[in-house]
GROMACS .gro file of C-alpha atoms in nm:
model
  447
    1MET     CA    1  -3.933  -7.819  -0.379
    2GLU     CA    2  -4.047  -7.898  -0.043
    3ASP     CA    3  -4.299  -7.612   0.114
    4ASN     CA    4  -4.067  -7.560   0.405
    5GLN     CA    5  -3.761  -7.459   0.153
    6LYS     CA    6  -3.969  -7.210  -0.035
    7ARG     CA    7  -3.826  -6.877   0.030
    8ILE     CA    8  -3.986  -6.686   0.288
    9ASP     CA    9  -4.130  -6.353   0.132
   10TRP     CA   10  -3.982  -6.069   0.380
   11PHE     CA   11  -4.089  -5.823   0.177
   12LYS     CA   12  -4.476  -5.881   0.175
   13ILE     CA   13  -4.408  -5.989   0.544
   14ALA     CA   14  -4.268  -5.632   0.630
   15ILE     CA   15  -4.527  -5.475   0.425
   16ASP     CA   16  -4.811  -5.614   0.581
   17LEU     CA   17  -4.674  -5.600   0.961
   18HIS     CA   18  -4.545  -5.219   0.887
   19ARG     CA   19  -4.930  -5.130   0.811
   20GLU     CA   20  -5.064  -5.361   1.069
   21TYR     CA   21  -4.807  -5.165   1.332
   22ARG     CA   22  -4.806  -4.847   1.206
   23GLY     CA   23  -4.441  -4.782   1.318
   24LYS     CA   24  -4.177  -4.932   1.509
   25ILE     CA   25  -4.062  -4.722   1.801
   26GLN     CA   26  -4.262  -4.443   2.009
   27VAL     CA   27  -4.233  -4.233   2.317
   28LEU     CA   28  -4.306  -4.411   2.654
   29PRO     CA   29  -4.253  -4.256   3.012
   30LYS     CA   30  -3.929  -4.303   3.212
   31VAL     CA   31  -4.041  -4.140   3.528
   32PRO     CA   32  -4.291  -4.217   3.787
   33PHE     CA   33  -4.638  -4.044   3.701
   34LEU     CA   34  -4.909  -4.185   3.902
   35LYS     CA   35  -5.092  -3.900   4.010
   36LEU     CA   36  -5.210  -3.560   3.898
   37LYS     CA   37  -4.925  -3.385   4.128
   38ASP     CA   38  -4.664  -3.540   3.961
   39GLY     CA   39  -4.690  -3.345   3.734
   40ALA     CA   40  -4.543  -3.040   3.958
   41ILE     CA   41  -4.240  -3.260   3.942
   42TRP     CA   42  -4.218  -3.335   3.600
   43TYR     CA   43  -4.335  -2.974   3.474
   44THR     CA   44  -4.489  -2.671   3.586
   45PRO     CA   45  -4.381  -2.511   3.875
   46GLY     CA   46  -4.129  -2.770   3.918
   47VAL     CA   47  -3.919  -2.787   3.572
   48ALA     CA   48  -3.847  -2.449   3.619
   49GLY     CA   49  -3.568  -2.547   3.851
   50PRO     CA   50  -3.341  -2.800   3.638
   51CYS     CA   51  -3.415  -2.512   3.371
   52ARG     CA   52  -3.258  -2.216   3.574
   53VAL     CA   53  -2.976  -2.440   3.664
   54ILE     CA   54  -2.883  -2.537   3.316
   55HIS     CA   55  -2.864  -2.178   3.198
   56GLU     CA   56  -2.731  -2.064   3.515
   57LYS     CA   57  -2.416  -2.291   3.508
   58GLY     CA   58  -2.398  -2.378   3.192
   59LYS     CA   59  -2.536  -2.568   2.907
   60ASP     CA   60  -2.345  -2.921   2.966
   61LEU     CA   61  -2.563  -2.945   3.224
   62SER     CA   62  -2.831  -3.049   2.990
   63PHE     CA   63  -2.714  -3.379   2.964
   64GLU     CA   64  -2.779  -3.412   3.351
   65TYR     CA   65  -3.077  -3.340   3.328
   66THR     CA   66  -3.263  -3.454   3.068
   67LEU     CA   67  -3.293  -3.753   2.816
   68ARG     CA   68  -2.990  -3.567   2.645
   69TRP     CA   69  -2.738  -3.819   2.753
   70ASN     CA   70  -2.821  -4.095   2.582
   71TYR     CA   71  -3.057  -3.951   2.258
   72ILE     CA   72  -2.946  -3.938   1.957
   73ALA     CA   73  -3.126  -3.832   1.631
   74VAL     CA   74  -3.081  -4.094   1.268
   75VAL     CA   75  -3.077  -3.813   1.033
   76SER     CA   76  -3.119  -3.898   0.631
   77ASP     CA   77  -3.207  -3.710   0.339
   78GLY     CA   78  -3.284  -4.026   0.125
   79THR     CA   79  -3.059  -3.993  -0.116
   80ARG     CA   80  -2.896  -4.324  -0.115
   81VAL     CA   81  -3.164  -4.561   0.080
   82LEU     CA   82  -3.011  -4.961   0.122
   83GLY     CA   83  -3.020  -5.035  -0.255
   84LEU     CA   84  -3.290  -4.865  -0.373
   85GLY     CA   85  -3.129  -4.534  -0.463
   86ASN     CA   86  -3.239  -4.226  -0.430
   87ILE     CA   87  -3.587  -4.247  -0.321
   88GLY     CA   88  -3.619  -3.956  -0.088
   89PRO     CA   89  -3.706  -3.910   0.288
   90GLU     CA   90  -4.058  -3.997   0.340
   91ALA     CA   91  -3.965  -4.355   0.158
   92GLY     CA   92  -3.604  -4.347   0.360
   93LEU     CA   93  -3.839  -4.308   0.680
   94PRO     CA   94  -3.899  -4.685   0.738
   95VAL     CA   95  -3.497  -4.721   0.735
   96MET     CA   96  -3.431  -4.490   0.947
   97GLU     CA   97  -3.701  -4.610   1.203
   98GLY     CA   98  -3.573  -4.946   1.215
   99LYS     CA   99  -3.233  -4.828   1.280
  100ALA     CA  100  -3.340  -4.634   1.557
  101LEU     CA  101  -3.508  -4.970   1.691
  102LEU     CA  102  -3.190  -5.149   1.646
  103PHE     CA  103  -3.010  -4.874   1.851
  104LYS     CA  104  -3.242  -4.929   2.144
  105TYR     CA  105  -3.243  -5.321   2.145
  106LEU     CA  106  -2.890  -5.340   2.073
  107GLY     CA  107  -2.705  -5.044   2.250
  108GLY     CA  108  -3.017  -4.894   2.495
  109VAL     CA  109  -2.987  -4.588   2.268
  110ASP     CA  110  -3.285  -4.405   2.256
  111ALA     CA  111  -3.276  -4.294   1.890
  112ILE     CA  112  -3.545  -4.091   1.717
  113PRO     CA  113  -3.551  -4.070   1.305
  114LEU     CA  114  -3.501  -3.747   1.119
  115VAL     CA  115  -3.558  -3.737   0.733
  116LEU     CA  116  -3.535  -3.421   0.591
  117ASP     CA  117  -3.609  -3.222   0.293
  118ALA     CA  118  -3.242  -3.114   0.260
  119ARG     CA  119  -3.078  -3.213  -0.024
  120ASP     CA  120  -2.859  -2.923  -0.025
  121PRO     CA  121  -2.521  -2.973   0.146
  122GLU     CA  122  -2.567  -2.646   0.326
  123ARG     CA  123  -2.882  -2.639   0.415
  124PHE     CA  124  -2.850  -2.969   0.605
  125ILE     CA  125  -2.591  -2.928   0.782
  126THR     CA  126  -2.743  -2.572   0.908
  127ILE     CA  127  -3.038  -2.787   1.021
  128VAL     CA  128  -2.845  -3.037   1.199
  129LYS     CA  129  -2.629  -2.773   1.382
  130ALA     CA  130  -2.942  -2.606   1.456
  131LEU     CA  131  -3.079  -2.938   1.625
  132GLU     CA  132  -2.752  -2.986   1.821
  133PRO     CA  133  -2.934  -2.866   2.132
  134SER     CA  134  -3.173  -3.163   2.140
  135PHE     CA  135  -2.913  -3.432   2.103
  136GLY     CA  136  -2.630  -3.612   2.231
  137GLY     CA  137  -2.541  -3.741   1.902
  138ILE     CA  138  -2.601  -3.788   1.540
  139ASN     CA  139  -2.584  -4.128   1.314
  140LEU     CA  140  -2.568  -3.999   0.922
  141GLU     CA  141  -2.742  -4.240   0.710
  142ASP     CA  142  -2.797  -4.322   0.398
  143ILE     CA  143  -2.659  -4.040   0.220
  144GLU     CA  144  -2.524  -4.022  -0.175
  145SER     CA  145  -2.173  -3.983  -0.236
  146PRO     CA  146  -1.903  -3.777  -0.222
  147LYS     CA  147  -2.177  -3.554  -0.019
  148CYS     CA  148  -2.196  -3.783   0.257
  149PHE     CA  149  -1.816  -3.726   0.323
  150TYR     CA  150  -1.807  -3.366   0.326
  151LEU     CA  151  -2.127  -3.374   0.594
  152LEU     CA  152  -1.977  -3.581   0.784
  153ASP     CA  153  -1.624  -3.379   0.767
  154LYS     CA  154  -1.778  -3.060   0.866
  155LEU     CA  155  -2.020  -3.149   1.083
  156ARG     CA  156  -1.744  -3.339   1.311
  157GLU     CA  157  -1.581  -3.015   1.255
  158ILE     CA  158  -1.903  -2.788   1.409
  159LEU     CA  159  -2.076  -3.008   1.657
  160ASP     CA  160  -1.970  -3.070   1.985
  161ILE     CA  161  -2.166  -3.374   1.959
  162PRO     CA  162  -2.094  -3.739   1.830
  163VAL     CA  163  -2.132  -3.712   1.445
  164TRP     CA  164  -2.077  -4.084   1.283
  165HIS     CA  165  -2.202  -4.223   0.961
  166ASP     CA  166  -2.275  -4.556   0.963
  167ASP     CA  167  -2.228  -4.637   0.605
  168GLN     CA  168  -1.867  -4.505   0.607
  169GLN     CA  169  -1.727  -4.585   0.953
  170GLY     CA  170  -1.989  -4.856   1.076
  171THR     CA  171  -1.887  -5.077   0.744
  172ALA     CA  172  -1.519  -4.973   0.800
  173LEU     CA  173  -1.545  -5.082   1.202
  174VAL     CA  174  -1.680  -5.440   1.153
  175THR     CA  175  -1.462  -5.472   0.808
  176LEU     CA  176  -1.173  -5.409   0.996
  177ALA     CA  177  -1.225  -5.636   1.353
  178GLY     CA  178  -1.301  -5.902   1.046
  179LEU     CA  179  -1.000  -5.875   0.888
  180LEU     CA  180  -0.754  -5.835   1.194
  181ASN     CA  181  -0.924  -6.227   1.281
  182ALA     CA  182  -0.887  -6.346   0.924
  183LEU     CA  183  -0.507  -6.229   0.896
  184LYS     CA  184  -0.463  -6.407   1.227
  185LEU     CA  185  -0.582  -6.708   1.102
  186VAL     CA  186  -0.340  -6.738   0.788
  187GLY     CA  187  -0.087  -6.613   0.998
  188LYS     CA  188  -0.004  -6.261   0.834
  189LYS     CA  189   0.053  -5.917   0.966
  190LEU     CA  190  -0.200  -5.602   0.841
  191ARG     CA  191   0.130  -5.341   0.821
  192ASP     CA  192   0.243  -5.642   0.522
  193VAL     CA  193  -0.023  -5.794   0.327
  194LYS     CA  194  -0.153  -5.639  -0.014
  195ILE     CA  195  -0.509  -5.529  -0.036
  196THR     CA  196  -0.738  -5.496  -0.344
  197MET     CA  197  -1.044  -5.254  -0.232
  198ILE     CA  198  -1.299  -5.281  -0.460
  199GLY     CA  199  -1.537  -5.014  -0.469
  200ALA     CA  200  -1.487  -4.618  -0.374
  201GLY     CA  201  -1.797  -4.500  -0.238
  202ALA     CA  202  -1.869  -4.427   0.145
  203ALA     CA  203  -1.790  -4.794   0.255
  204GLY     CA  204  -1.467  -4.803   0.014
  205VAL     CA  205  -1.325  -4.473   0.080
  206ALA     CA  206  -1.375  -4.477   0.483
  207ILE     CA  207  -1.227  -4.896   0.441
  208VAL     CA  208  -0.915  -4.794   0.318
  209ARG     CA  209  -0.892  -4.485   0.555
  210TYR     CA  210  -0.895  -4.730   0.888
  211LEU     CA  211  -0.667  -4.961   0.758
  212ARG     CA  212  -0.411  -4.702   0.686
  213VAL     CA  213  -0.485  -4.583   1.067
  214ALA     CA  214  -0.509  -4.932   1.185
  215GLY     CA  215  -0.123  -4.989   1.049
  216ALA     CA  216  -0.127  -5.126   0.675
  217ASP     CA  217   0.060  -4.948   0.419
  218PRO     CA  218  -0.136  -4.782   0.146
  219LYS     CA  219   0.102  -4.838  -0.075
  220LYS     CA  220   0.030  -5.191  -0.053
  221ILE     CA  221  -0.350  -5.103  -0.115
  222ILE     CA  222  -0.515  -5.074  -0.417
  223VAL     CA  223  -0.867  -4.894  -0.491
  224VAL     CA  224  -1.068  -4.981  -0.813
  225ASP     CA  225  -1.389  -4.764  -0.881
  226SER     CA  226  -1.614  -4.828  -1.189
  227LYS     CA  227  -1.392  -4.701  -1.369
  228GLY     CA  228  -1.113  -4.930  -1.315
  229ILE     CA  229  -0.749  -4.894  -1.060
  230LEU     CA  230  -0.689  -4.529  -0.878
  231HIS     CA  231  -0.358  -4.446  -0.967
  232PRO     CA  232  -0.175  -4.093  -1.064
  233GLY     CA  233  -0.183  -4.139  -1.411
  234ARG     CA  234  -0.590  -4.143  -1.446
  235LYS     CA  235  -0.722  -3.939  -1.737
  236ASP     CA  236  -1.014  -3.838  -1.518
  237LEU     CA  237  -0.750  -3.744  -1.219
  238MET     CA  238  -0.810  -3.365  -1.226
  239GLU     CA  239  -1.190  -3.403  -1.267
  240LEU     CA  240  -1.191  -3.623  -0.904
  241LYS     CA  241  -0.968  -3.310  -0.762
  242LYS     CA  242  -1.282  -3.090  -0.825
  243THR     CA  243  -1.610  -3.313  -0.764
  244ASN     CA  244  -1.462  -3.614  -0.529
  245PRO     CA  245  -1.127  -3.442  -0.361
  246TRP     CA  246  -1.165  -3.792  -0.130
  247LYS     CA  247  -1.093  -4.035  -0.419
  248TYR     CA  248  -0.840  -3.836  -0.585
  249LYS     CA  249  -0.650  -3.868  -0.229
  250LEU     CA  250  -0.698  -4.240  -0.253
  251ALA     CA  251  -0.574  -4.197  -0.622
  252MET     CA  252  -0.250  -4.001  -0.493
  253THR     CA  253  -0.185  -4.182  -0.179
  254THR     CA  254  -0.198  -4.589  -0.250
  255ASN     CA  255  -0.127  -4.800  -0.521
  256GLY     CA  256   0.284  -4.778  -0.474
  257GLU     CA  257   0.342  -4.952  -0.784
  258GLY     CA  258   0.081  -4.768  -1.003
  259ARG     CA  259  -0.072  -5.103  -1.156
  260THR     CA  260  -0.351  -5.022  -1.394
  261GLY     CA  261  -0.655  -5.176  -1.526
  262GLY     CA  262  -0.970  -5.321  -1.364
  263ILE     CA  263  -1.070  -5.567  -1.086
  264PRO     CA  264  -0.851  -5.853  -1.214
  265GLU     CA  265  -0.519  -5.693  -1.245
  266ALA     CA  266  -0.612  -5.542  -0.925
  267MET     CA  267  -0.639  -5.893  -0.744
  268ARG     CA  268  -0.336  -6.003  -0.910
  269ASP     CA  269  -0.134  -6.113  -0.596
  270ALA     CA  270  -0.319  -5.958  -0.352
  271ASP     CA  271  -0.338  -6.110  -0.012
  272VAL     CA  272  -0.683  -5.978   0.084
  273VAL     CA  273  -0.944  -5.850  -0.132
  274ILE     CA  274  -1.233  -5.676   0.016
  275ALA     CA  275  -1.572  -5.566  -0.208
  276ALA     CA  276  -1.809  -5.292  -0.145
  277SER     CA  277  -1.924  -5.239  -0.495
  278LYS     CA  278  -2.228  -5.372  -0.654
  279PRO     CA  279  -2.466  -5.674  -0.612
  280GLY     CA  280  -2.304  -5.993  -0.770
  281PRO     CA  281  -2.257  -6.278  -0.816
  282GLY     CA  282  -1.994  -6.241  -1.090
  283VAL     CA  283  -1.848  -5.892  -0.982
  284ILE     CA  284  -1.568  -6.096  -0.904
  285LYS     CA  285  -1.470  -6.399  -1.088
  286LYS     CA  286  -1.362  -6.778  -0.948
  287GLU     CA  287  -1.016  -6.755  -1.211
  288TRP     CA  288  -0.894  -6.396  -1.049
  289VAL     CA  289  -0.914  -6.566  -0.711
  290LYS     CA  290  -0.696  -6.776  -0.812
  291THR     CA  291  -0.452  -6.543  -0.889
  292MET     CA  292  -0.401  -6.448  -0.565
  293ALA     CA  293  -0.139  -6.467  -0.282
  294ASP     CA  294  -0.121  -6.813  -0.072
  295ASP     CA  295  -0.418  -6.836   0.142
  296PRO     CA  296  -0.602  -6.544   0.026
  297ILE     CA  297  -0.849  -6.364   0.228
  298VAL     CA  298  -1.231  -6.246   0.045
  299PHE     CA  299  -1.442  -6.012   0.192
  300ALA     CA  300  -1.764  -5.998  -0.079
  301MET     CA  301  -1.982  -5.736   0.105
  302ALA     CA  302  -2.248  -5.616  -0.138
  303ASN     CA  303  -2.571  -5.701  -0.079
  304PRO     CA  304  -2.824  -5.921  -0.124
  305ILE     CA  305  -2.592  -6.094  -0.345
  306PRO     CA  306  -2.215  -6.074  -0.223
  307GLU     CA  307  -1.972  -6.022  -0.563
  308ILE     CA  308  -1.909  -6.347  -0.552
  309TRP     CA  309  -2.074  -6.671  -0.424
  310PRO     CA  310  -1.890  -6.746  -0.081
  311TRP     CA  311  -1.857  -7.151  -0.211
  312GLU     CA  312  -1.703  -7.056  -0.577
  313ALA     CA  313  -1.438  -6.816  -0.366
  314LYS     CA  314  -1.353  -7.106  -0.135
  315GLU     CA  315  -1.346  -7.328  -0.458
  316ALA     CA  316  -1.080  -7.088  -0.614
  317GLY     CA  317  -0.878  -7.121  -0.285
  318ALA     CA  318  -1.028  -6.866  -0.057
  319ARG     CA  319  -0.927  -6.932   0.282
  320VAL     CA  320  -1.115  -6.714   0.480
  321VAL     CA  321  -1.452  -6.567   0.294
  322ALA     CA  322  -1.673  -6.282   0.442
  323THR     CA  323  -2.028  -6.138   0.331
  324GLY     CA  324  -2.273  -5.908   0.444
  325ARG     CA  325  -2.554  -6.175   0.485
  326SER     CA  326  -2.637  -6.356   0.768
  327ASP     CA  327  -2.733  -6.707   0.615
  328PHE     CA  328  -2.369  -6.715   0.575
  329PRO     CA  329  -2.029  -6.710   0.806
  330ASN     CA  330  -1.881  -6.405   0.868
  331GLN     CA  331  -2.117  -6.164   0.831
  332VAL     CA  332  -2.007  -5.811   0.809
  333ASN     CA  333  -2.269  -5.620   0.982
  334ASN     CA  334  -2.284  -5.270   1.068
  335SER     CA  335  -2.539  -5.331   1.336
  336LEU     CA  336  -2.225  -5.528   1.505
  337GLY     CA  337  -2.078  -5.112   1.540
  338PHE     CA  338  -2.292  -4.858   1.583
  339PRO     CA  339  -2.539  -4.942   1.919
  340ALA     CA  340  -2.212  -4.993   2.086
  341VAL     CA  341  -2.004  -4.737   1.939
  342PHE     CA  342  -2.273  -4.484   2.061
  343ARG     CA  343  -2.333  -4.662   2.409
  344GLY     CA  344  -1.973  -4.617   2.511
  345ALA     CA  345  -1.968  -4.239   2.357
  346LEU     CA  346  -2.294  -4.122   2.520
  347THR     CA  347  -2.223  -4.329   2.844
  348VAL     CA  348  -1.942  -4.065   2.895
  349MET     CA  349  -2.104  -3.774   2.726
  350ALA     CA  350  -1.848  -3.750   2.446
  351ARG     CA  351  -1.801  -3.446   2.230
  352LYS     CA  352  -1.640  -3.628   1.927
  353ILE     CA  353  -1.604  -3.993   1.781
  354THR     CA  354  -1.271  -4.020   1.671
  355ASP     CA  355  -1.075  -4.264   1.515
  356GLY     CA  356  -0.866  -4.371   1.732
  357MET     CA  357  -1.152  -4.484   1.932
  358CYS     CA  358  -1.343  -4.657   1.606
  359ILE     CA  359  -1.003  -4.848   1.582
  360ALA     CA  360  -1.036  -4.966   1.983
  361ALA     CA  361  -1.416  -5.063   1.952
  362ALA     CA  362  -1.252  -5.264   1.591
  363GLN     CA  363  -0.970  -5.426   1.803
  364ALA     CA  364  -1.223  -5.481   2.094
  365LEU     CA  365  -1.446  -5.699   1.830
  366ALA     CA  366  -1.162  -5.895   1.733
  367ARG     CA  367  -1.048  -5.990   2.074
  368TYR     CA  368  -1.396  -6.107   2.181
  369ALA     CA  369  -1.403  -6.314   1.868
  370GLU     CA  370  -1.053  -6.442   1.914
  371ARG     CA  371  -1.120  -6.586   2.302
  372LYS     CA  372  -1.419  -6.739   2.167
  373GLY     CA  373  -1.236  -6.929   1.948
  374LEU     CA  374  -1.111  -6.841   1.561
  375SER     CA  375  -1.224  -7.054   1.289
  376GLU     CA  376  -1.242  -7.021   0.897
  377ASP     CA  377  -1.629  -6.969   0.972
  378TYR     CA  378  -1.619  -6.726   1.314
  379ILE     CA  379  -1.412  -6.412   1.223
  380LEU     CA  380  -1.658  -6.211   1.392
  381PRO     CA  381  -1.906  -6.242   1.681
  382THR     CA  382  -2.266  -6.237   1.579
  383MET     CA  383  -2.570  -5.971   1.684
  384GLU     CA  384  -2.703  -6.259   1.935
  385GLU     CA  385  -2.387  -6.226   2.144
  386THR     CA  386  -2.481  -5.969   2.349
  387GLU     CA  387  -2.142  -5.938   2.615
  388ALA     CA  388  -1.934  -5.822   2.233
  389TYR     CA  389  -2.139  -5.528   2.200
  390ILE     CA  390  -2.049  -5.461   2.592
  391GLU     CA  391  -1.683  -5.505   2.575
  392GLU     CA  392  -1.694  -5.288   2.226
  393ALA     CA  393  -1.883  -5.005   2.401
  394VAL     CA  394  -1.643  -5.013   2.698
  395ALA     CA  395  -1.337  -4.978   2.467
  396ILE     CA  396  -1.510  -4.707   2.325
  397ALA     CA  397  -1.560  -4.556   2.656
  398GLU     CA  398  -1.221  -4.578   2.774
  399LYS     CA  399  -1.057  -4.460   2.446
  400ALA     CA  400  -1.272  -4.106   2.432
  401ILE     CA  401  -1.142  -4.043   2.825
  402GLU     CA  402  -0.781  -4.157   2.704
  403GLU     CA  403  -0.799  -3.912   2.427
  404GLY     CA  404  -0.969  -3.622   2.613
  405VAL     CA  405  -1.283  -3.591   2.444
  406ALA     CA  406  -1.521  -3.700   2.751
  407ARG     CA  407  -1.749  -3.506   2.953
  408ARG     CA  408  -1.733  -3.798   3.169
  409LYS     CA  409  -1.489  -4.037   3.311
  410LEU     CA  410  -1.558  -4.345   3.498
  411GLY     CA  411  -1.318  -4.626   3.599
  412ARG     CA  412  -1.378  -4.948   3.403
  413ASN     CA  413  -1.567  -5.154   3.687
  414GLU     CA  414  -1.812  -4.858   3.696
  415LEU     CA  415  -1.849  -4.864   3.335
  416GLU     CA  416  -1.921  -5.210   3.282
  417ARG     CA  417  -2.143  -5.231   3.495
  418GLU     CA  418  -2.327  -4.857   3.362
  419VAL     CA  419  -2.308  -5.024   2.991
  420ARG     CA  420  -2.429  -5.388   3.065
  421GLU     CA  421  -2.713  -5.238   3.300
  422LEU     CA  422  -2.848  -5.002   2.968
  423ILE     CA  423  -2.776  -5.277   2.722
  424TYR     CA  424  -2.986  -5.581   2.901
  425MET     CA  425  -3.253  -5.337   2.984
  426PRO     CA  426  -3.479  -5.322   2.625
  427ARG     CA  427  -3.407  -5.687   2.613
  428ARG     CA  428  -3.550  -5.732   2.945
  429PHE     CA  429  -3.829  -5.508   2.881
  430MET     CA  430  -3.931  -5.688   2.518
  431GLU     CA  431  -3.925  -6.009   2.697
  432PHE     CA  432  -4.182  -5.833   2.968
  433ALA     CA  433  -4.381  -5.667   2.722
  434VAL     CA  434  -4.467  -5.956   2.476
  435ARG     CA  435  -4.514  -6.211   2.757
  436GLU     CA  436  -4.776  -5.965   2.904
  437GLY     CA  437  -4.902  -5.865   2.527
  438ILE     CA  438  -4.805  -5.479   2.612
  439ILE     CA  439  -4.677  -5.532   2.270
  440GLU     CA  440  -4.879  -5.799   2.063
  441LEU     CA  441  -4.781  -6.047   1.792
  442LYS     CA  442  -5.013  -5.974   1.535
  443PRO     CA  443  -5.104  -6.226   1.310
  444GLY     CA  444  -4.868  -6.256   0.994
  445TYR     CA  445  -4.565  -6.190   1.274
  446PRO     CA  446  -4.356  -6.489   1.214
  447ARG     CA  447  -4.299  -6.731   1.508
   0.00000   0.00000   0.00000
């Protein structure tokens, strides 16, 4: 193998550079502080003015007088970190910090990583609730299933700021956007197709939920977990009802024909298979793809290796194939979702991120790609298409206003102007900072 074809050791590069930079984000001032007397404005005695305003006229004014309007926490207990599993909060911190970096660079959102030594769900909820006055939103990250479902549902209920779990909602949003466009290419409608969902963890449960909200027929959806197809006759159903009511609900409301068996049985005659399960290859076999309906769609989203290699799926007859990887066409990546979702929600100071807002974001992503020109290798924008984030964020904000969960109401032109400015600002700063040596390209940084 030629030297320039050798696989890059990203693990080693990342280890070396994380130690060299000692973190990926920092806090910088955004107001002028040029002389000591400026402290009279930004600290004492002047700061007492906005404090009094917030105290006397209402706590929601904290969104207007502080960083809270654009400030979120990326919160994790470290119980399900990437593909590493339950490695704990300290070991999970690099991921949360990286997420904060993406929030800023892709969405113009100020985010701080907060890893909690709180595996008990009630303690976790108590801590996050206590943090609410400091933040405009909460992004839950890398939390084990089924606890993640309970935490999201409960925190959405009791907090008056947006709460989002990217492993659930983010994956579901981007998957739905890609599927809407894939269906356009094969000339099928979401309400008509048979869908097989392989994996019933955080992503799988949320994907099915969003498919239903978007118009899919739950009776035409078959869900497969590690024990086989979910159906009302499963022997572990009563146990599921106690330990995982979210999966129990899927067993009771999907699979109208009562199909049993495993992945091969679930894929037979399916128009679409979506897999968010375990790394492959071989989780999905070519011969199973051949049993699907005409012009099948295969989303194999496990990382680092998809459940089936894209070329194998294509050889077996798949018309459109998507994975979670950037080195194959049609990457289903959460980073297409969460920065714009929070950008839109924070811009209008939303109290919630509703299912309707998420569907609007998925539709905006799909429309953007369709306008650019759909093909079997292009059903979703890439992370380099900045305008896609702007359209998605505006769609989120407009839906929040329409649904009555926005504290701030803006017209479309003003929304778009503000969102565009906020999204492009970190990119301009990064170019300036690297050019001027404020952020140094240290030895070992890939160029």
